[in-house]
Amino acid sequence: MGPDISHHPLAGADGSATISSNLYSVLAAVNGPIEVQRRDELPEEAAIEVNIRPASGVGGPRERWLESVVTAVLRSVLLVHMHPRTLIQVTLQLTTGPTLKLKNATRDISVLPSLVNAAFLALVDGGLPLQSTVTAVLLAVSGEEVISIDPAEKELAGCKSVHALAYTQHGDLLLNESAGNFNLEVWEEVADRAEKACVAAVALASEDDEMANGTAEAAPWLRRELEEKARDAVAWRDHT
Amino acid sequence: MGPDMANGAPTAPGLSFPRETFAKLTPGPFLHAHLKQQEPTRANGRSPEDFRKPTVNIGSLTHSNGSAVVRVGDTAIVCGVRAEILLASDIPHPPRDDVEDDDMIEELGLLVPNIELSTGCSPAHLPGNAPGTLAQSLSYRILSLLNASNLVSPSDLSIRYTKPQTEDGGPSEEAREVTKAYWTLYIDILCIALDGNTFDAAWAAVIAALQSTVLPKAWWDADREAILCSPLTAEAHRMQLSGLPIASTFAVFSTASPLKRLEEADSWVLADPDSFEEELCKENLTVVMGTKHAGNDGLLRLEKTGGSVIGKVAMQRCVRMAEDRWREWKGVLGGG
Amino acid sequence: MPHQPAPSTNEQAFLLSALRENIRLDARPLDAYRPIDLSFPGGPDEYGTADVRIGKTRVLAKISAEVVAPYADRKFEGVFTIACELSPMASAAWEVGRQDQAEILLSRLLEKTIRRSGALDTESLCIVAGAKCFHIRADIHVLDHDGNLVDAACLALIAALLHFRRPDVEIHGEEVTVFPLREREPVKLSMQHQPFCITTSYFDGGLIMLQDATRLEEACREGEVVVSMNRFGEVCSMAKYGGAPVDGLGLLACTKAALEKVKMLDRLVRERLAEDEKRRDKGGLMKELRAENER
């Protein structure tokens, strides 16, 4: 049910989180709002800098592209006007990845949901002002037009198209990266499933929902994690 | 006109500035004022669904194997394709010959696009700088699309050699065909003028340049143990490209902000944004369409980031617009 | 934020006055290390990642291998490179793309200790002389900085090298086959010896010497001596980059103290490797216990 998450693993960074799914493990660290270089300074909003570090090797154009995508998503989520002329620095370290050989386009898109989710959790941990939640999900469409959410490595290796989508808690589409061979009808079905899964991840769980729809897709994993984190943060009050 | 000074008595200056001054001082409200009219128009006079008309010139660079110049409005991009030989023996971990590999081009990196923005093409890109995040990001998107679209077929880039049967070899020893070398295509994309929407124009330039690319006839000479090429143009062959993937980019201008909810704000999807609009729009969508035929469903890529205006409904509209644009490009480029 | 503010005068004075009474701020003895945690994350088939925690300092080392052509002047050897790029994750003072002094020193120390001392036998990485060899690439990621990065990075790197398995190779005359990890069991790297770095920080002109400094202690110290040695007491390198002068006997004392710590680290690495092997080999153990005949 949901990926494996640990809160605040690092002492040095303002906010940090690790997220481990069946494909990737990402460690995210956030520093901010901090001092910004003159050349990157924006007069009315905070500048956002995302650094993606692969597990092996130094980053190249692939990492620059991923950084630009994640930056654009985070800009829609952060309340940047609350900290003008500062910098919010997000560093994402990939620690493990899939071992099977994947096509480059599939590999690039499959890492995006883990990166976005990890960055969001680190921002929450760092106490940065956010205007909405963002949940990202990965879907793969097989040759027989079967759509699977959070596909396993084998499904990714043989898929016809791969899609990474991110939604806010209200169902607004913040990110859509789709690659492969597909048509509009397939995409619409993919978008529907993704929206349901993302909205369900932060939805208020009602008793009937839990009983009726016990599938992994409908589980509010993000809400549970954040609620647990909030409870732990005030636990000291109960002990004193 | 300016205040009237002819009669000597200075009159209070009017609050009407020329259009250019408004655009410079408050670009956002300037564009908003244009769009919120009855018939939404953009500052450049186009309607929100209008793309700019493209023009293509091919073969202008004589020293490259293929070249094209693409103009879309004031954006002008030159693309040159240079072919170089990569010997199979130089590859540390070559792919096996008996395995049919569609991913060979991607694995060996036989297509090497590089986009150069630091040419002075716009005030934001001064010449001589190292490629920034934008240039690297664009280069990577083009590389990713080139490999994923299977535009170039591996057989076009392989130089094969049939090993003759050995004299003392038995009937079981058959003539084996091996790949002795590969053509590596260095695709250099230079922006000479930038007025928004670099990706669409650059991608079209790549397609046009590849369409015009001519590779000389090459073979493996067993005695000299080297690859020889024929200088005769009659023996050279054109690349056989499969499909015609075309990119269409849209930008979203919105007055929404954290202080104003999306439902109360106005948003417009603008096709083929120019640089003025690009600076004001945070949300972007690129639709890459290919030829629809058996085995190919049409859409190759959808890339949307930066905001939440485009949902399912707007995406449908944009895909329709991308289909029309695909037909327009097909008329200009041919192929597909 | 391109530079880390120095600790306040009060903090420095407090730290020094405590040290003069032989008290460290976290009540450790002067020669004690903080609790060290070493683990090997990754799936059952993934080798070569080591996660080291010394107190709050956290370093991740990852080893990867690929087949390349060897250097022209070293035809019979493989290639071994160590990449250590500090990121803003561990400290907001470090910028991407700009080489901090800490990064340069760390890279240099790791190079001297592990590469130049021949800890990894590069000749064993050769496949076909002059044509093919393995390129072993070590990436060091500093995740959290609370002092003593050098010791932690070296420990992580050695542990990762001992843990890593490279693909198996078969040579039939001219033809070379590199088996992917799923086809054949990968092979351990050939290590000649395992050097570790022990950093000794000193205060008051060498009168106070302590090991495993925290970030605050590092900021207040007068200088440091880094001794790299293996468990047999063989010194690979000694580094003292500037700082206040220390007399020769002080250096000997550092070296002697280092040997004990090196033995401790070596024991730790072996223990953890053995534990990890047992954990991963669960499948193998079961295979051996089966009575069925494969044929």
mmCIF file of C-alpha atoms in Angstrom, chain C:
data_model
loop_
_atom_site.group_PDB
_atom_site.id
_atom_site.type_symbol
_atom_site.label_atom_id
_atom_site.label_comp_id
_atom_site.label_asym_id
_atom_site.label_seq_id
_atom_site.Cartn_x
_atom_site.Cartn_y
_atom_site.Cartn_z
ATOM 1 C CA MET C 1 24.215 30.337 0.453
ATOM 2 C CA PRO C 2 27.712 29.836 -0.782
ATOM 3 C CA HIS C 3 29.521 29.935 2.506
ATOM 4 C CA GLN C 4 29.049 28.379 5.888
ATOM 5 C CA PRO C 5 29.088 30.874 8.761
ATOM 6 C CA ALA C 6 31.823 30.229 11.343
ATOM 7 C CA PRO C 7 30.675 29.201 14.810
ATOM 8 C CA SER C 8 30.193 32.020 17.274
ATOM 9 C CA THR C 9 32.971 33.079 19.655
ATOM 10 C CA ASN C 10 30.997 31.719 22.595
ATOM 11 C CA GLU C 11 30.637 28.312 21.008
ATOM 12 C CA GLN C 12 34.322 28.154 20.182
ATOM 13 C CA ALA C 13 35.395 29.258 23.625
ATOM 14 C CA PHE C 14 33.056 26.778 25.291
ATOM 15 C CA LEU C 15 34.291 23.924 23.145
ATOM 16 C CA LEU C 16 37.949 24.705 23.801
ATOM 17 C CA SER C 17 37.575 25.189 27.519
ATOM 18 C CA ALA C 18 35.707 21.862 27.736
ATOM 19 C CA LEU C 19 38.439 20.132 25.745
ATOM 20 C CA ARG C 20 41.090 21.491 28.042
ATOM 21 C CA GLU C 21 39.324 19.644 30.808
ATOM 22 C CA ASN C 22 39.248 16.521 28.616
ATOM 23 C CA ILE C 23 35.520 16.806 27.993
ATOM 24 C CA ARG C 24 33.930 16.653 24.555
ATOM 25 C CA LEU C 25 30.527 18.193 23.992
ATOM 26 C CA ASP C 26 28.916 14.800 23.419
ATOM 27 C CA ALA C 27 30.756 13.263 26.415
ATOM 28 C CA ARG C 28 32.816 10.901 24.284
ATOM 29 C CA PRO C 29 36.423 10.003 25.144
ATOM 30 C CA LEU C 30 38.886 11.895 22.973
ATOM 31 C CA ASP C 31 39.746 8.833 20.930
ATOM 32 C CA ALA C 32 36.259 7.360 20.578
ATOM 33 C CA TYR C 33 34.283 7.202 17.390
ATOM 34 C CA ARG C 34 30.575 7.911 17.304
ATOM 35 C CA PRO C 35 28.352 4.876 16.682
ATOM 36 C CA ILE C 36 29.133 3.588 13.175
ATOM 37 C CA ASP C 37 26.467 2.007 11.050
ATOM 38 C CA LEU C 38 27.319 0.225 7.794
ATOM 39 C CA SER C 39 24.691 -1.284 5.525
ATOM 40 C CA PHE C 40 24.431 -2.476 1.950
ATOM 41 C CA PRO C 41 21.108 -1.328 0.516
ATOM 42 C CA GLY C 42 19.729 -2.691 -2.699
ATOM 43 C CA GLY C 43 17.972 -5.797 -3.922
ATOM 44 C CA PRO C 44 19.382 -9.315 -3.686
ATOM 45 C CA ASP C 45 21.105 -8.921 -7.071
ATOM 46 C CA GLU C 46 22.440 -5.448 -6.515
ATOM 47 C CA TYR C 47 26.027 -5.287 -5.287
ATOM 48 C CA GLY C 48 28.317 -2.389 -4.655
ATOM 49 C CA THR C 49 26.324 0.171 -2.668
ATOM 50 C CA ALA C 50 27.490 0.970 0.872
ATOM 51 C CA ASP C 51 25.697 3.346 3.243
ATOM 52 C CA VAL C 52 27.858 4.537 6.148
ATOM 53 C CA ARG C 53 26.678 6.542 9.148
ATOM 54 C CA ILE C 54 29.154 7.883 11.684
ATOM 55 C CA GLY C 55 26.926 9.674 14.160
ATOM 56 C CA LYS C 56 24.933 12.039 11.979
ATOM 57 C CA THR C 57 27.415 12.044 9.097
ATOM 58 C CA ARG C 58 26.123 9.942 6.251
ATOM 59 C CA VAL C 59 27.978 8.908 3.096
ATOM 60 C CA LEU C 60 26.826 6.629 0.284
ATOM 61 C CA ALA C 61 29.327 4.935 -2.041
ATOM 62 C CA LYS C 62 28.238 3.253 -5.254
ATOM 63 C CA ILE C 63 30.394 1.145 -7.541
ATOM 64 C CA SER C 64 29.566 0.496 -11.207
ATOM 65 C CA ALA C 65 31.460 -1.278 -13.966
ATOM 66 C CA GLU C 66 31.542 -0.954 -17.718
ATOM 67 C CA VAL C 67 33.723 -2.278 -20.521
ATOM 68 C CA VAL C 68 36.019 0.277 -22.154
ATOM 69 C CA ALA C 69 39.296 0.443 -24.013
ATOM 70 C CA PRO C 70 42.295 0.790 -21.653
ATOM 71 C CA TYR C 71 44.648 3.775 -21.640
ATOM 72 C CA ALA C 72 47.261 3.598 -24.376
ATOM 73 C CA ASP C 73 50.166 3.753 -21.907
ATOM 74 C CA ARG C 74 48.662 1.151 -19.559
ATOM 75 C CA LYS C 75 47.602 -1.662 -21.823
ATOM 76 C CA PHE C 76 47.534 -4.359 -19.170
ATOM 77 C CA GLU C 77 45.548 -2.495 -16.569
ATOM 78 C CA GLY C 78 41.942 -1.616 -16.131
ATOM 79 C CA VAL C 79 40.647 1.818 -15.206
ATOM 80 C CA PHE C 80 39.549 2.840 -11.724
ATOM 81 C CA THR C 81 38.118 6.286 -11.094
ATOM 82 C CA ILE C 82 36.710 7.886 -7.964
ATOM 83 C CA ALA C 83 34.154 10.656 -8.400
ATOM 84 C CA CYS C 84 33.286 12.737 -5.404
ATOM 85 C CA GLU C 85 31.002 15.690 -5.983
ATOM 86 C CA LEU C 86 29.601 17.476 -2.976
ATOM 87 C CA SER C 87 25.995 18.533 -3.343
ATOM 88 C CA PRO C 88 23.829 21.028 -1.462
ATOM 89 C CA MET C 89 22.101 18.066 0.183
ATOM 90 C CA ALA C 90 24.735 17.716 2.859
ATOM 91 C CA SER C 91 25.391 21.391 3.335
ATOM 92 C CA ALA C 92 23.839 24.498 1.849
ATOM 93 C CA ALA C 93 27.349 25.910 1.670
ATOM 94 C CA TRP C 94 28.194 23.614 -1.259
ATOM 95 C CA GLU C 95 27.111 24.631 -4.729
ATOM 96 C CA VAL C 96 26.677 22.360 -7.685
ATOM 97 C CA GLY C 97 29.319 22.934 -10.313
ATOM 98 C CA ARG C 98 31.688 24.857 -8.076
ATOM 99 C CA GLN C 99 34.509 22.862 -6.512
ATOM 100 C CA ASP C 100 34.667 23.567 -2.812
ATOM 101 C CA GLN C 101 37.975 23.201 -1.023
ATOM 102 C CA ALA C 102 36.539 20.357 1.031
ATOM 103 C CA GLU C 103 35.706 18.518 -2.172
ATOM 104 C CA ILE C 104 39.208 18.882 -3.577
ATOM 105 C CA LEU C 105 40.820 17.670 -0.364
ATOM 106 C CA LEU C 106 38.436 14.759 -0.048
ATOM 107 C CA SER C 107 39.021 13.665 -3.642
ATOM 108 C CA ARG C 108 42.767 13.931 -3.232
ATOM 109 C CA LEU C 109 42.835 11.940 -0.006
ATOM 110 C CA LEU C 110 40.700 9.179 -1.458
ATOM 111 C CA GLU C 111 42.860 9.053 -4.567
ATOM 112 C CA LYS C 112 46.041 8.718 -2.541
ATOM 113 C CA THR C 113 44.635 6.231 -0.099
ATOM 114 C CA ILE C 114 42.832 3.899 -2.416
ATOM 115 C CA ARG C 115 43.926 4.421 -5.960
ATOM 116 C CA ARG C 116 47.623 5.156 -5.610
ATOM 117 C CA SER C 117 48.186 2.562 -2.915
ATOM 118 C CA GLY C 118 46.922 -0.132 -5.238
ATOM 119 C CA ALA C 119 44.128 -1.271 -2.962
ATOM 120 C CA LEU C 120 42.216 -2.395 -6.023
ATOM 121 C CA ASP C 121 44.242 -4.638 -8.296
ATOM 122 C CA THR C 122 43.780 -2.963 -11.673
ATOM 123 C CA GLU C 123 45.621 -5.673 -13.572
ATOM 124 C CA SER C 124 42.836 -8.086 -12.726
ATOM 125 C CA LEU C 125 40.448 -5.770 -14.556
ATOM 126 C CA CYS C 126 42.137 -6.325 -17.897
ATOM 127 C CA ILE C 127 40.179 -8.444 -20.369
ATOM 128 C CA VAL C 128 42.108 -8.203 -23.652
ATOM 129 C CA ALA C 129 45.406 -6.335 -23.364
ATOM 130 C CA GLY C 130 45.237 -3.047 -25.198
ATOM 131 C CA ALA C 131 41.670 -3.562 -26.390
ATOM 132 C CA LYS C 132 39.187 -4.180 -23.604
ATOM 133 C CA CYS C 133 39.184 -3.734 -19.875
ATOM 134 C CA PHE C 134 36.797 -2.946 -17.069
ATOM 135 C CA HIS C 135 36.298 0.607 -15.910
ATOM 136 C CA ILE C 136 35.347 0.513 -12.244
ATOM 137 C CA ARG C 137 33.721 3.768 -11.291
ATOM 138 C CA ALA C 138 33.185 4.737 -7.660
ATOM 139 C CA ASP C 139 30.710 7.511 -6.889
ATOM 140 C CA ILE C 140 30.771 9.019 -3.424
ATOM 141 C CA HIS C 141 27.619 10.858 -2.381
ATOM 142 C CA VAL C 142 27.809 12.836 0.835
ATOM 143 C CA LEU C 143 24.288 12.906 2.193
ATOM 144 C CA ASP C 144 24.743 14.529 5.586
ATOM 145 C CA HIS C 145 27.719 16.475 6.916
ATOM 146 C CA ASP C 146 28.437 16.399 10.639
ATOM 147 C CA GLY C 147 32.200 16.151 10.494
ATOM 148 C CA ASN C 148 34.737 13.466 9.619
ATOM 149 C CA LEU C 149 33.769 13.087 5.987
ATOM 150 C CA VAL C 150 37.144 11.628 5.031
ATOM 151 C CA ASP C 151 36.940 8.647 7.353
ATOM 152 C CA ALA C 152 33.336 7.979 6.441
ATOM 153 C CA ALA C 153 33.947 8.265 2.694
ATOM 154 C CA CYS C 154 36.951 5.959 2.811
ATOM 155 C CA LEU C 155 35.070 3.408 4.892
ATOM 156 C CA ALA C 156 32.113 3.509 2.514
ATOM 157 C CA LEU C 157 34.349 3.164 -0.508
ATOM 158 C CA ILE C 158 36.300 0.194 0.824
ATOM 159 C CA ALA C 159 33.125 -1.543 1.965
ATOM 160 C CA ALA C 160 31.492 -0.953 -1.405
ATOM 161 C CA LEU C 161 34.527 -2.257 -3.299
ATOM 162 C CA LEU C 162 34.604 -5.397 -1.187
ATOM 163 C CA HIS C 163 30.876 -5.862 -1.728
ATOM 164 C CA PHE C 164 30.756 -5.235 -5.476
ATOM 165 C CA ARG C 165 30.573 -7.995 -8.071
ATOM 166 C CA ARG C 166 31.585 -7.373 -11.658
ATOM 167 C CA PRO C 167 30.187 -9.303 -14.652
ATOM 168 C CA ASP C 168 31.916 -12.544 -15.542
ATOM 169 C CA VAL C 169 34.004 -12.667 -18.727
ATOM 170 C CA GLU C 170 35.001 -15.505 -21.029
ATOM 171 C CA ILE C 171 37.626 -15.240 -23.726
ATOM 172 C CA HIS C 172 37.806 -17.704 -26.637
ATOM 173 C CA GLY C 173 40.756 -16.607 -28.740
ATOM 174 C CA GLU C 174 39.599 -13.336 -30.272
ATOM 175 C CA GLU C 175 36.033 -13.462 -29.067
ATOM 176 C CA VAL C 176 35.158 -11.950 -25.739
ATOM 177 C CA THR C 177 31.825 -12.565 -24.045
ATOM 178 C CA VAL C 178 30.789 -10.391 -21.139
ATOM 179 C CA PHE C 179 27.954 -12.201 -19.408
ATOM 180 C CA PRO C 180 25.097 -10.051 -18.132
ATOM 181 C CA LEU C 181 24.423 -10.353 -14.418
ATOM 182 C CA ARG C 182 21.422 -12.576 -14.904
ATOM 183 C CA GLU C 183 23.182 -15.161 -17.028
ATOM 184 C CA ARG C 184 26.174 -15.889 -14.851
ATOM 185 C CA GLU C 185 27.170 -15.233 -11.259
ATOM 186 C CA PRO C 186 29.159 -12.022 -11.062
ATOM 187 C CA VAL C 187 32.700 -12.053 -9.695
ATOM 188 C CA LYS C 188 34.211 -10.223 -6.707
ATOM 189 C CA LEU C 189 36.884 -7.593 -7.269
ATOM 190 C CA SER C 190 40.447 -8.484 -6.456
ATOM 191 C CA MET C 191 41.595 -6.275 -3.543
ATOM 192 C CA GLN C 192 45.239 -6.284 -2.489
ATOM 193 C CA HIS C 193 44.639 -4.665 0.880
ATOM 194 C CA GLN C 194 42.064 -2.496 2.575
ATOM 195 C CA PRO C 195 43.311 0.933 3.683
ATOM 196 C CA PHE C 196 41.276 3.180 5.945
ATOM 197 C CA CYS C 197 41.685 6.857 6.756
ATOM 198 C CA ILE C 198 41.841 8.024 10.337
ATOM 199 C CA THR C 199 41.659 11.765 10.899
ATOM 200 C CA THR C 200 43.105 13.255 14.045
ATOM 201 C CA SER C 201 42.180 16.842 14.815
ATOM 202 C CA TYR C 202 44.333 18.845 17.168
ATOM 203 C CA PHE C 203 43.966 21.915 19.319
ATOM 204 C CA ASP C 204 46.340 24.019 21.414
ATOM 205 C CA GLY C 205 49.399 23.388 19.242
ATOM 206 C CA GLY C 206 49.072 19.619 19.407
ATOM 207 C CA LEU C 207 48.415 19.293 23.128
ATOM 208 C CA ILE C 208 44.847 18.118 22.576
ATOM 209 C CA MET C 209 44.336 15.429 19.938
ATOM 210 C CA LEU C 210 40.989 13.866 19.206
ATOM 211 C CA GLN C 211 39.543 11.528 16.624
ATOM 212 C CA ASP C 212 36.242 11.625 14.747
ATOM 213 C CA ALA C 213 35.556 15.338 15.049
ATOM 214 C CA THR C 214 32.008 16.621 14.698
ATOM 215 C CA ARG C 215 31.287 19.553 12.417
ATOM 216 C CA LEU C 216 31.587 22.040 15.263
ATOM 217 C CA GLU C 217 34.881 20.553 16.404
ATOM 218 C CA GLU C 218 36.175 20.680 12.820
ATOM 219 C CA ALA C 219 35.277 24.346 12.554
ATOM 220 C CA CYS C 220 37.181 25.153 15.772
ATOM 221 C CA ARG C 221 40.261 22.977 15.285
ATOM 222 C CA GLU C 222 43.717 24.258 14.484
ATOM 223 C CA GLY C 223 44.564 21.540 12.017
ATOM 224 C CA GLU C 224 44.260 17.877 11.231
ATOM 225 C CA VAL C 225 46.417 14.913 10.319
ATOM 226 C CA VAL C 226 45.005 12.185 8.106
ATOM 227 C CA VAL C 227 46.747 8.819 8.346
ATOM 228 C CA SER C 228 45.800 6.134 5.833
ATOM 229 C CA MET C 229 46.837 2.638 6.760
ATOM 230 C CA ASN C 230 45.660 -0.947 6.524
ATOM 231 C CA ARG C 231 45.215 -3.426 9.324
ATOM 232 C CA PHE C 232 48.808 -4.672 9.059
ATOM 233 C CA GLY C 233 50.069 -1.273 10.119
ATOM 234 C CA GLU C 234 51.310 -0.372 6.634
ATOM 235 C CA VAL C 235 50.923 3.354 6.132
ATOM 236 C CA CYS C 236 49.656 4.313 2.650
ATOM 237 C CA SER C 237 49.659 8.045 3.122
ATOM 238 C CA MET C 238 49.989 10.743 5.727
ATOM 239 C CA ALA C 239 48.468 14.101 5.038
ATOM 240 C CA LYS C 240 48.770 17.305 6.960
ATOM 241 C CA TYR C 241 47.571 20.138 4.781
ATOM 242 C CA GLY C 242 48.629 23.269 6.547
ATOM 243 C CA GLY C 243 47.245 24.122 9.934
ATOM 244 C CA ALA C 244 49.216 24.893 13.080
ATOM 245 C CA PRO C 245 52.558 23.049 13.401
ATOM 246 C CA VAL C 246 52.739 19.763 15.276
ATOM 247 C CA ASP C 247 55.981 18.156 16.415
ATOM 248 C CA GLY C 248 57.178 14.830 15.074
ATOM 249 C CA LEU C 249 56.354 12.854 18.195
ATOM 250 C CA GLY C 250 52.805 14.075 17.910
ATOM 251 C CA LEU C 251 52.599 12.606 14.436
ATOM 252 C CA LEU C 252 53.918 9.267 15.656
ATOM 253 C CA ALA C 253 51.298 9.270 18.352
ATOM 254 C CA CYS C 254 48.625 9.874 15.688
ATOM 255 C CA THR C 255 49.858 6.943 13.664
ATOM 256 C CA LYS C 256 49.927 4.619 16.655
ATOM 257 C CA ALA C 257 46.414 5.626 17.666
ATOM 258 C CA ALA C 258 45.252 5.176 14.111
ATOM 259 C CA LEU C 259 46.304 1.525 13.950
ATOM 260 C CA GLU C 260 43.888 0.572 16.687
ATOM 261 C CA LYS C 261 41.034 2.342 14.966
ATOM 262 C CA VAL C 262 41.893 0.806 11.602
ATOM 263 C CA LYS C 263 41.671 -2.647 13.115
ATOM 264 C CA MET C 264 38.291 -1.724 14.549
ATOM 265 C CA LEU C 265 36.987 -0.481 11.197
ATOM 266 C CA ASP C 266 38.360 -3.502 9.401
ATOM 267 C CA ARG C 267 36.607 -5.832 11.828
ATOM 268 C CA LEU C 268 33.380 -3.905 11.365
ATOM 269 C CA VAL C 269 33.531 -4.163 7.589
ATOM 270 C CA ARG C 270 34.184 -7.889 7.668
ATOM 271 C CA GLU C 271 31.365 -8.496 10.110
ATOM 272 C CA ARG C 272 28.863 -6.550 8.076
ATOM 273 C CA LEU C 273 29.948 -8.171 4.813
ATOM 274 C CA ALA C 274 29.538 -11.627 6.325
ATOM 275 C CA GLU C 275 26.086 -10.731 7.644
ATOM 276 C CA ASP C 276 25.062 -9.337 4.281
ATOM 277 C CA GLU C 277 26.301 -12.410 2.459
ATOM 278 C CA LYS C 278 24.301 -14.655 4.706
ATOM 279 C CA ARG C 279 21.232 -12.536 4.181
ATOM 280 C CA ARG C 280 21.565 -12.598 0.401
ATOM 281 C CA ASP C 281 22.477 -16.227 0.160
ATOM 282 C CA LYS C 282 19.261 -17.450 1.755
ATOM 283 C CA GLY C 283 18.184 -18.739 -1.632
ATOM 284 C CA GLY C 284 21.494 -20.451 -2.182
ATOM 285 C CA LEU C 285 21.336 -22.147 1.192
ATOM 286 C CA MET C 286 17.922 -23.523 0.437
ATOM 287 C CA LYS C 287 19.186 -24.807 -2.889
ATOM 288 C CA GLU C 288 21.868 -26.788 -1.131
ATOM 289 C CA LEU C 289 19.436 -28.313 1.325
ATOM 290 C CA ARG C 290 17.152 -29.674 -1.372
ATOM 291 C CA ALA C 291 17.420 -33.370 -1.985
ATOM 292 C CA GLU C 292 16.172 -33.183 -5.576
ATOM 293 C CA ASN C 293 18.501 -33.950 -8.402
ATOM 294 C CA GLU C 294 18.848 -31.212 -11.029
ATOM 295 C CA ARG C 295 19.135 -33.773 -13.773
#
